[in-house]
PDB file of C-alpha atoms in Angstrom:
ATOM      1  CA  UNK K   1     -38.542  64.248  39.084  1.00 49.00           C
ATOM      2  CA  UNK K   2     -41.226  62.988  36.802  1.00 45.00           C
ATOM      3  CA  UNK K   3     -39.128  62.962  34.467  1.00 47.00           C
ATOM      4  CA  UNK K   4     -36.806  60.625  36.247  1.00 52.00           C
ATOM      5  CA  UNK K   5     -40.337  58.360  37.439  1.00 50.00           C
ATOM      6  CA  UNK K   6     -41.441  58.151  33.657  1.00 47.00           C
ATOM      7  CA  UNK K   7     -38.245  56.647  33.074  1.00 49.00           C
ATOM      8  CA  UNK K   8     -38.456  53.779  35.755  1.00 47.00           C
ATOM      9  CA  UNK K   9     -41.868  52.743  34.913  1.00 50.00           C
ATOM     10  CA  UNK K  10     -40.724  52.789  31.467  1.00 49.00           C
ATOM     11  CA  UNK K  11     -37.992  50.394  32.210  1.00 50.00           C
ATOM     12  CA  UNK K  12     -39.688  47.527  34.031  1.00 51.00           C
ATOM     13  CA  UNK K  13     -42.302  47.750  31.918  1.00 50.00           C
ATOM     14  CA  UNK K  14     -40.276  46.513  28.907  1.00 48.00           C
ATOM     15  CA  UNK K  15     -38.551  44.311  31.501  1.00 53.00           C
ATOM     16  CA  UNK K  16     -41.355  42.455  31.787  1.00 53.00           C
ATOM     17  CA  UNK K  17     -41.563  40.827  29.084  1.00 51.00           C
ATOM     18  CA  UNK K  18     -40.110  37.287  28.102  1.00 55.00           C
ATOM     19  CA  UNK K  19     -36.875  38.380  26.623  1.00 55.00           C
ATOM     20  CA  UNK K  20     -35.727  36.168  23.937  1.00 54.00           C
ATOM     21  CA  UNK K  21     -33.394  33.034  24.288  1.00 55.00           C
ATOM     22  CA  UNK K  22     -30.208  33.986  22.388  1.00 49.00           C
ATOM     23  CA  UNK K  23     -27.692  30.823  22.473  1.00 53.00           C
ATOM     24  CA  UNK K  24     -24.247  31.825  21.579  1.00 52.00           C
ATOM     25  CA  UNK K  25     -23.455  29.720  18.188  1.00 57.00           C
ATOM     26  CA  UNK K  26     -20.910  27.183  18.456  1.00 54.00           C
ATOM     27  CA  UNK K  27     -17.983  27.545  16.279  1.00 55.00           C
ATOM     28  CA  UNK K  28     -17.506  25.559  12.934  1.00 53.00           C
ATOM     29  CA  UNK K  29     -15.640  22.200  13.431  1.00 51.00           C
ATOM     30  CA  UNK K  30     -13.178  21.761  10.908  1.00 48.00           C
ATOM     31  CA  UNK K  31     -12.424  18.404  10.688  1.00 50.00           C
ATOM     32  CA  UNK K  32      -9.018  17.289   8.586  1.00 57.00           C
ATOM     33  CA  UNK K  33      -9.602  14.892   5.055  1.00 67.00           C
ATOM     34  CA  UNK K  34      -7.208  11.949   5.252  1.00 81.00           C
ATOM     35  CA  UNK K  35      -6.303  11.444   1.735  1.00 83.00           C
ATOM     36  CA  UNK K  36      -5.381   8.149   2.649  1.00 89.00           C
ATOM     37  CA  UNK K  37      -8.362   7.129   4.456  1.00 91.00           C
ATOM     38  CA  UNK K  38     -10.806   8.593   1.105  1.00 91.00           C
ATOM     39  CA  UNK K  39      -8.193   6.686  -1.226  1.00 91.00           C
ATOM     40  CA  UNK K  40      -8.130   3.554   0.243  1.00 94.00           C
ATOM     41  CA  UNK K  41     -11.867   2.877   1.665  1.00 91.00           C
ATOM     42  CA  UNK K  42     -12.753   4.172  -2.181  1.00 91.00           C
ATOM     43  CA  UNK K  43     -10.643   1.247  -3.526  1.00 92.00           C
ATOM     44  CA  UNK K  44     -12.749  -1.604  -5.717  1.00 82.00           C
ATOM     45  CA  UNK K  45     -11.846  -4.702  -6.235  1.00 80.00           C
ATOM     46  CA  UNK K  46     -13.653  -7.520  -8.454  1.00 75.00           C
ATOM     47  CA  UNK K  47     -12.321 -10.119  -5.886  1.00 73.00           C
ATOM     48  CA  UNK K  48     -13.282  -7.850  -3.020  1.00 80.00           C
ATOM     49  CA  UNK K  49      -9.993  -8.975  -1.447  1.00 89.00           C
ATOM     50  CA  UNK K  50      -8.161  -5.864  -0.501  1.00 94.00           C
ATOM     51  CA  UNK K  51      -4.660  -4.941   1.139  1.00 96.00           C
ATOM     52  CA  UNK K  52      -4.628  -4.385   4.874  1.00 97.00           C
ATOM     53  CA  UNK K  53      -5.034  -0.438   5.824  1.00 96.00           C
ATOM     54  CA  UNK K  54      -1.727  -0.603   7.635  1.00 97.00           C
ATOM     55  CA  UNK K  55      -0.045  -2.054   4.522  1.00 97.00           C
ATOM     56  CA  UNK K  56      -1.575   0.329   2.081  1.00 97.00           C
ATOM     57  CA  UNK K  57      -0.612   2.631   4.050  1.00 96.00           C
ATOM     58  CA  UNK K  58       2.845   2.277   3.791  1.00 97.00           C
ATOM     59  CA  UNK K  59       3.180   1.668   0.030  1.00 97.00           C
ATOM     60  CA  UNK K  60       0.931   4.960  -0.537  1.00 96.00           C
ATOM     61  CA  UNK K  61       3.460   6.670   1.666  1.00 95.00           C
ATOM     62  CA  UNK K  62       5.850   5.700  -0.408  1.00 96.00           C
ATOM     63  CA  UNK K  63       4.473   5.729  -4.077  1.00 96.00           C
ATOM     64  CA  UNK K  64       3.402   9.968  -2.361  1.00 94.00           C
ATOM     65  CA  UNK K  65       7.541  10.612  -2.236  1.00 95.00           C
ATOM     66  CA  UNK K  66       8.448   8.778  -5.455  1.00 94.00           C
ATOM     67  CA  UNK K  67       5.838   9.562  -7.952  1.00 92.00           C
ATOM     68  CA  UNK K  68       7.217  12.705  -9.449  1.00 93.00           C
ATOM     69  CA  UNK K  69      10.086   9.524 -10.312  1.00 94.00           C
ATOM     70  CA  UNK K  70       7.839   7.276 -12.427  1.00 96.00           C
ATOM     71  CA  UNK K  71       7.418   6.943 -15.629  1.00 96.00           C
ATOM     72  CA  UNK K  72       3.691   4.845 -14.484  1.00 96.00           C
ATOM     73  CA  UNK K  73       1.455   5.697 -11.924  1.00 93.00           C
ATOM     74  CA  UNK K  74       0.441   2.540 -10.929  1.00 97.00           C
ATOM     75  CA  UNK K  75       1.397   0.965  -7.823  1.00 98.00           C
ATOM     76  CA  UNK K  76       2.001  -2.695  -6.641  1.00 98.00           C
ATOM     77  CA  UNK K  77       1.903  -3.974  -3.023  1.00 98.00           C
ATOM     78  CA  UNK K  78       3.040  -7.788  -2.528  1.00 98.00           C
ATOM     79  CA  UNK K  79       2.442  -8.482   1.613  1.00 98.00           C
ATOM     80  CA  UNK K  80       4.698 -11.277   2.815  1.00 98.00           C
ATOM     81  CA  UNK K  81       2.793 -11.055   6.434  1.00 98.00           C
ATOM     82  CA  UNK K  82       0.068 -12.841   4.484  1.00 98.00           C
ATOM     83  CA  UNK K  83       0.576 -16.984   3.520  1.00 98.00           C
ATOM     84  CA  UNK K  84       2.002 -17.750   0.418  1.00 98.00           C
ATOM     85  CA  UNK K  85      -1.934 -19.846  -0.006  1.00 98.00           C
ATOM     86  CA  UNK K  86      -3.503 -15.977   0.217  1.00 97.00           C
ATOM     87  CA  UNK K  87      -3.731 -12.752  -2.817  1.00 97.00           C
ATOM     88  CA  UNK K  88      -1.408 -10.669  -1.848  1.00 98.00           C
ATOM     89  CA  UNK K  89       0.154  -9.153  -4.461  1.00 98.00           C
ATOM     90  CA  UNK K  90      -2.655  -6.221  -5.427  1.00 98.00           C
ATOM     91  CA  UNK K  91      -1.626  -4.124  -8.632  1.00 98.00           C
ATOM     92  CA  UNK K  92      -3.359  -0.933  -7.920  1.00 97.00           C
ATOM     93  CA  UNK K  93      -3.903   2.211  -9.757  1.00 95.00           C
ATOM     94  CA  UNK K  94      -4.264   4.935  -6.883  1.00 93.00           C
ATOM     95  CA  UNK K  95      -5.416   7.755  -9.120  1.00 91.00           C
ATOM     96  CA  UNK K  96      -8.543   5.798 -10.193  1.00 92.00           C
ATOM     97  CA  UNK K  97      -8.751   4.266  -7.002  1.00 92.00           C
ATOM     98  CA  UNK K  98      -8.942   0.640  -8.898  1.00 94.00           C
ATOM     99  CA  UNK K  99      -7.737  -2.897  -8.036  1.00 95.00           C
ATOM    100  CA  UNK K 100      -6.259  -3.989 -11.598  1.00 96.00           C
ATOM    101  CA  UNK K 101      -5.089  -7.056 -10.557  1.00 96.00           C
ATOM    102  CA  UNK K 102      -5.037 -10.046  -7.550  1.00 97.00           C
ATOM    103  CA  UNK K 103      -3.297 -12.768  -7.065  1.00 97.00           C
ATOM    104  CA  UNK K 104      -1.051 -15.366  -4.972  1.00 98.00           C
ATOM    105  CA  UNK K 105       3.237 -14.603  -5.051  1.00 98.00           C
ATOM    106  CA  UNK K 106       5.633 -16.514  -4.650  1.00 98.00           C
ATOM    107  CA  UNK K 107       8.264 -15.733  -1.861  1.00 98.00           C
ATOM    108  CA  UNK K 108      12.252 -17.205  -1.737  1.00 98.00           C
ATOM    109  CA  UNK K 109      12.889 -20.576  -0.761  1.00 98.00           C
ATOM    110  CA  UNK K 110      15.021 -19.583   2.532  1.00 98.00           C
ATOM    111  CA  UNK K 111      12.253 -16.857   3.550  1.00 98.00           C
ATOM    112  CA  UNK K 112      10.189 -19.820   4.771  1.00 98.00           C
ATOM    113  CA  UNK K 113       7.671 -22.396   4.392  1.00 98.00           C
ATOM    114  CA  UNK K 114       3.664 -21.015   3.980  1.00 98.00           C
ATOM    115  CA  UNK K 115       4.643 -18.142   5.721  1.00 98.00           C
ATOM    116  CA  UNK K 116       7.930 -15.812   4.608  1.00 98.00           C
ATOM    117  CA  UNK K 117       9.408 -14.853   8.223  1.00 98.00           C
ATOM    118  CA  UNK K 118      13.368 -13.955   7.416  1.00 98.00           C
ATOM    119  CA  UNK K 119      14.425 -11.540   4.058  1.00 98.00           C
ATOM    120  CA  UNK K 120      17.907 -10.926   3.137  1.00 98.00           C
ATOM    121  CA  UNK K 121      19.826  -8.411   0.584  1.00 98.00           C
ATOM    122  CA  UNK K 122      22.490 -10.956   0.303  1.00 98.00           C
ATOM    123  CA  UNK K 123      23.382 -12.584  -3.151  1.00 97.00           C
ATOM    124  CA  UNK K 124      22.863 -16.411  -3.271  1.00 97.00           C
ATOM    125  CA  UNK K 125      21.068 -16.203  -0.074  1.00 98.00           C
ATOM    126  CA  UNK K 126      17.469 -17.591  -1.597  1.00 98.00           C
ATOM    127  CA  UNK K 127      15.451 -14.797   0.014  1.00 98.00           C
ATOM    128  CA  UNK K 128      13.169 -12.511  -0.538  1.00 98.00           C
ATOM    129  CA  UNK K 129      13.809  -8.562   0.274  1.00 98.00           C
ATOM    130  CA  UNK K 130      11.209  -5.969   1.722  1.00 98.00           C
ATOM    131  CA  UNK K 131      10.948  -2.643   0.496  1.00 98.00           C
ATOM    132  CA  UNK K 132      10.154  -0.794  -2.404  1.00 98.00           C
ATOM    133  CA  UNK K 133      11.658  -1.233  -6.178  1.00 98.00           C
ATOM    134  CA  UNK K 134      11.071   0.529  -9.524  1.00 98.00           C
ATOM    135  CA  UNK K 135       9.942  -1.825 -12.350  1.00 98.00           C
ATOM    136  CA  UNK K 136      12.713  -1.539 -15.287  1.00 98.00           C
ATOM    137  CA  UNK K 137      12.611  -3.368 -18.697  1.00 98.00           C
ATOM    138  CA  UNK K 138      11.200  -7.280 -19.746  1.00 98.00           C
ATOM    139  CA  UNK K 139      12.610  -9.647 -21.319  1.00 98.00           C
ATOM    140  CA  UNK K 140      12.423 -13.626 -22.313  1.00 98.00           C
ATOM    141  CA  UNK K 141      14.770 -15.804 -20.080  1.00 95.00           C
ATOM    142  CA  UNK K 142      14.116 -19.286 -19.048  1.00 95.00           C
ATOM    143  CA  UNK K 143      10.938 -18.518 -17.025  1.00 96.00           C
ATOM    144  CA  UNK K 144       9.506 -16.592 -20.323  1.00 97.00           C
ATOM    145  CA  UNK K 145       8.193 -13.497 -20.348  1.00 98.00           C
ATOM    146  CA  UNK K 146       9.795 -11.631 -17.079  1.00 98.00           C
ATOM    147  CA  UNK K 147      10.723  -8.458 -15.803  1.00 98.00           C
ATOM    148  CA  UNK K 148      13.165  -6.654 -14.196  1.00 98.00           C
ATOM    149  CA  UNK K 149      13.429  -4.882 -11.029  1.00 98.00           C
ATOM    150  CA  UNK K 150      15.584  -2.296  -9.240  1.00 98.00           C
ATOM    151  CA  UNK K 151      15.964  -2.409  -5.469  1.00 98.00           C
ATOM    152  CA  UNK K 152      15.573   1.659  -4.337  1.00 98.00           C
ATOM    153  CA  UNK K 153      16.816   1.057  -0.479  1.00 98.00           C
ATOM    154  CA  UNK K 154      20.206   0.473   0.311  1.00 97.00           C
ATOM    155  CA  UNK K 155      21.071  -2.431   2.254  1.00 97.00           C
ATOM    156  CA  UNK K 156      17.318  -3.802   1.865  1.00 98.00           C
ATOM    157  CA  UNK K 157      16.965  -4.868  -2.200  1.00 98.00           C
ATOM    158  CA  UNK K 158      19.528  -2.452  -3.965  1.00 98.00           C
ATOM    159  CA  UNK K 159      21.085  -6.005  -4.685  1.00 98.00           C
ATOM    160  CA  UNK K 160      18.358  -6.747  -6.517  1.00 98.00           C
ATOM    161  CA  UNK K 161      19.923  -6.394 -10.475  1.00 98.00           C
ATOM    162  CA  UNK K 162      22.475  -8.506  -8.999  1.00 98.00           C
ATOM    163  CA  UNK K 163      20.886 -11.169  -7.653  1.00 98.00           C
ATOM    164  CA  UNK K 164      18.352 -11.237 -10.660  1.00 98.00           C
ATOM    165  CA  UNK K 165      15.558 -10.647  -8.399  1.00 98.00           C
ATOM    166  CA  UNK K 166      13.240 -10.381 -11.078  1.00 98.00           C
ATOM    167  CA  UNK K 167       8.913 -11.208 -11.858  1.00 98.00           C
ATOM    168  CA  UNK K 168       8.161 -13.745 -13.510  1.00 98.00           C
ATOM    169  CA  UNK K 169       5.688 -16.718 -14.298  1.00 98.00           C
ATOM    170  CA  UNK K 170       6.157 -20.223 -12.941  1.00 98.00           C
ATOM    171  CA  UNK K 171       4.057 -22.952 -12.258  1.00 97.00           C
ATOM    172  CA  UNK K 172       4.777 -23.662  -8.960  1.00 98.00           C
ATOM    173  CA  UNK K 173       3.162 -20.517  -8.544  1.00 98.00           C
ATOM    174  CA  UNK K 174      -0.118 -21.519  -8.652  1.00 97.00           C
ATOM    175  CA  UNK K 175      -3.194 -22.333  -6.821  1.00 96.00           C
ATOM    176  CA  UNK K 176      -3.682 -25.434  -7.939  1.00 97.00           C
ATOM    177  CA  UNK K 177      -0.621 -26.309  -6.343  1.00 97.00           C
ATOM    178  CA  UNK K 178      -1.272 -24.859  -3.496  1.00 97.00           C
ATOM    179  CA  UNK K 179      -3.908 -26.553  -2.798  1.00 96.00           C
ATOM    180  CA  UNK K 180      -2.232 -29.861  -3.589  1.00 96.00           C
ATOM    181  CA  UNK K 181       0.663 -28.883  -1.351  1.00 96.00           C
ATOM    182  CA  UNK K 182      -0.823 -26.764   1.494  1.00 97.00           C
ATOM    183  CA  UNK K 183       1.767 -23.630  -0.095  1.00 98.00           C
ATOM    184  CA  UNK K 184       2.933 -22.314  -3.069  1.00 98.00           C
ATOM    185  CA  UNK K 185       6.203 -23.018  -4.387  1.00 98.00           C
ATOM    186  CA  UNK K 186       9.001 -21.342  -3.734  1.00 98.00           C
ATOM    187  CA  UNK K 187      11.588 -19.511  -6.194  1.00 98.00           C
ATOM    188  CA  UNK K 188      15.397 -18.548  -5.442  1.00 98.00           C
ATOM    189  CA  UNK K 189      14.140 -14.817  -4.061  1.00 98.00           C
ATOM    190  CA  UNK K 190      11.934 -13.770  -7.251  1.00 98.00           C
ATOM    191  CA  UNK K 191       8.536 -12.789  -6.522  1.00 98.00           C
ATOM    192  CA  UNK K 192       6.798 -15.362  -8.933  1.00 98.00           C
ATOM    193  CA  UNK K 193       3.358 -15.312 -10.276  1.00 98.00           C
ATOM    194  CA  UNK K 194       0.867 -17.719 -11.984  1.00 98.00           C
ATOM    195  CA  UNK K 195       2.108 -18.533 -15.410  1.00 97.00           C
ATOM    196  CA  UNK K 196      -1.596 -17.839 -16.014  1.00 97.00           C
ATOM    197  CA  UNK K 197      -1.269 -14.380 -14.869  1.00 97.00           C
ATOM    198  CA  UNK K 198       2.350 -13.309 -14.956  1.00 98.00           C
ATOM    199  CA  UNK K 199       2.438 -11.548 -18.663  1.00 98.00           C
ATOM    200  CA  UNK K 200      -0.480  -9.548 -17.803  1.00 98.00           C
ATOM    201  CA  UNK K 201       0.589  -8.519 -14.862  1.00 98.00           C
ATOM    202  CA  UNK K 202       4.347  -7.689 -16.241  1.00 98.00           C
ATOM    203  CA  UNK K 203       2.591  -5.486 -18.774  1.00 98.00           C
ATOM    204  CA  UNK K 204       0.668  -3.670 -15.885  1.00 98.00           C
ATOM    205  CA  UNK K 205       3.432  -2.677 -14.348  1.00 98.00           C
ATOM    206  CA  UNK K 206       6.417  -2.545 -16.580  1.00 98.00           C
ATOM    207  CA  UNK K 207       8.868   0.155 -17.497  1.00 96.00           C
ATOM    208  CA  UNK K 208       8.511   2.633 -14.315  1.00 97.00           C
ATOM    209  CA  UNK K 209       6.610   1.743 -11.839  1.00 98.00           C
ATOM    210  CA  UNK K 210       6.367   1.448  -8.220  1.00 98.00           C
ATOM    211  CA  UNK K 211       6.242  -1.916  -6.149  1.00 98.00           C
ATOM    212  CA  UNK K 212       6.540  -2.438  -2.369  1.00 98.00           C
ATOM    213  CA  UNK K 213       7.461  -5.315  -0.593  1.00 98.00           C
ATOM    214  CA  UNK K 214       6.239  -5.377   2.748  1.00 98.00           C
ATOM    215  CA  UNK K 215       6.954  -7.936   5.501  1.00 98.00           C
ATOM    216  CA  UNK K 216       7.127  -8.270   9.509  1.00 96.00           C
ATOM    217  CA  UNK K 217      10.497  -6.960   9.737  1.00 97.00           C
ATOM    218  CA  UNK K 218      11.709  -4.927  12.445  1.00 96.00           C
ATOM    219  CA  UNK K 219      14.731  -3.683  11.134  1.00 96.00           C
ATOM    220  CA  UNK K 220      12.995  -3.180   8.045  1.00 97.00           C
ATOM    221  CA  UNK K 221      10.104  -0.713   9.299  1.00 96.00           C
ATOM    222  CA  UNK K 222      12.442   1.010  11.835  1.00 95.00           C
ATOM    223  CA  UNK K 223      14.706   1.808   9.895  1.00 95.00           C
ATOM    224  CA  UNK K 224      13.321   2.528   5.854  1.00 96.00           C
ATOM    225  CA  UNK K 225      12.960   6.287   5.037  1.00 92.00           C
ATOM    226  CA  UNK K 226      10.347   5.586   2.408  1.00 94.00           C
ATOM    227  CA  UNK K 227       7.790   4.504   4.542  1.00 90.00           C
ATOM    228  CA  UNK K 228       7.466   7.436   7.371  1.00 79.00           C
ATOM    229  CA  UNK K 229       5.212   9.842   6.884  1.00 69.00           C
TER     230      UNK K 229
END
């Protein structure tokens, strides 16, 4: 029995005291790195005009599936939702997170006026065509310096060799006259550059590389394997 008392007193006498105030730890959040995201807010620019997230987005997606394809790394995105008076052609190396070049493009004749708003596959048709190509070989035609491009999605620009769909320089391409005109100049379907600017761009991106053509196409986006994640 005292025994048993000894015990009790014992008991609420530790009890007490102020016991301490243990708080169950909350568990680690692991939050998920969008390589995207990290490549494209690291991207630098000397213009500090970049491609819209959505658009980079796409071509990334792309350049991701076809890169183990390419015989260059780099990667160029031309955006057609953009006027023809904007940059939007960005030559971009995605490794180094770089902007290597920026500039206006050119879009086909029967795309549109400022703004390119219809694309067709179709030979003689005097449009442009979405999707992504792979850059092949140059040569000197009656533009100059130019280069030629394969169409990789069938029905969208695989007519591309055919229609010699090609880059290349041309005056008409320039800022100057776009600001004399209110647009740039239009070519037959060829996404032309400033004569300024086109043989350093060709040499950027010549001989295996990746370029995507994007534009407000439904067809286009619904239906293009390349660009789903």
């Amino acid at each position: 029995m005292l025994y048993q008392t000894l015990a009790i007193t014992f008991l609420l006498f530790i009890g007490s005291f102020p016991q301490p105030n243990i708080k169950a730890e909350k568990p680690a959040i692991i939050t998920s790195i969008d390589p995207i995201s990290t490549i494209y807010n690291g991207l630098q620019s000397s213009t500090g005009v970049l491609p819209s997230k959505e658009v980079f987005t796409l071509a990334f997606q792309g350049w991701t599936k076809m890169k183990g394809d390419l015989k260059s790394k780099v990667l160029t995105v031309i955006d057609f939702s953009l006027p023809s008076t904007a940059k939007r052609m960005w030559i971009i190396d995605p490794e180094k997170g770089e902007i290597l070049l920026n500039s206006v493009v050119s879009h086909g004749r029967n795309s549109g006026e400022l703004m390119a708003i219809s694309f067709s596959n179709q030979p003689e048709s005097y449009k442009s065509s979405l999707g992504f190509y792979k850059t092949a070989e140059t040569y000197s035609g009656k533009h100059g310096y130019s280069l030629r491009l394969d169409g990789l999605e069938k029905g969208f620009n695989d007519q591309a060799r055919n229609r010699a769909i090609v880059i290349h320089g041309a005056d008409y391409a320039r800022e100057e006259f776009a600001k004399s005109v209110g647009r740039l100049g239009r070519s037959l379907g060829c996404p032309a550059l400033p004569s300024e600017l086109s043989d350093q761009a060709i040499d950027l991106i010549k001989e295996g590389s990746l370029l995507f053509i994007y534009g407000q196409d439904e067809n286009y986006l619904n239906k293009s394997s390349l660009i789903q994640a």
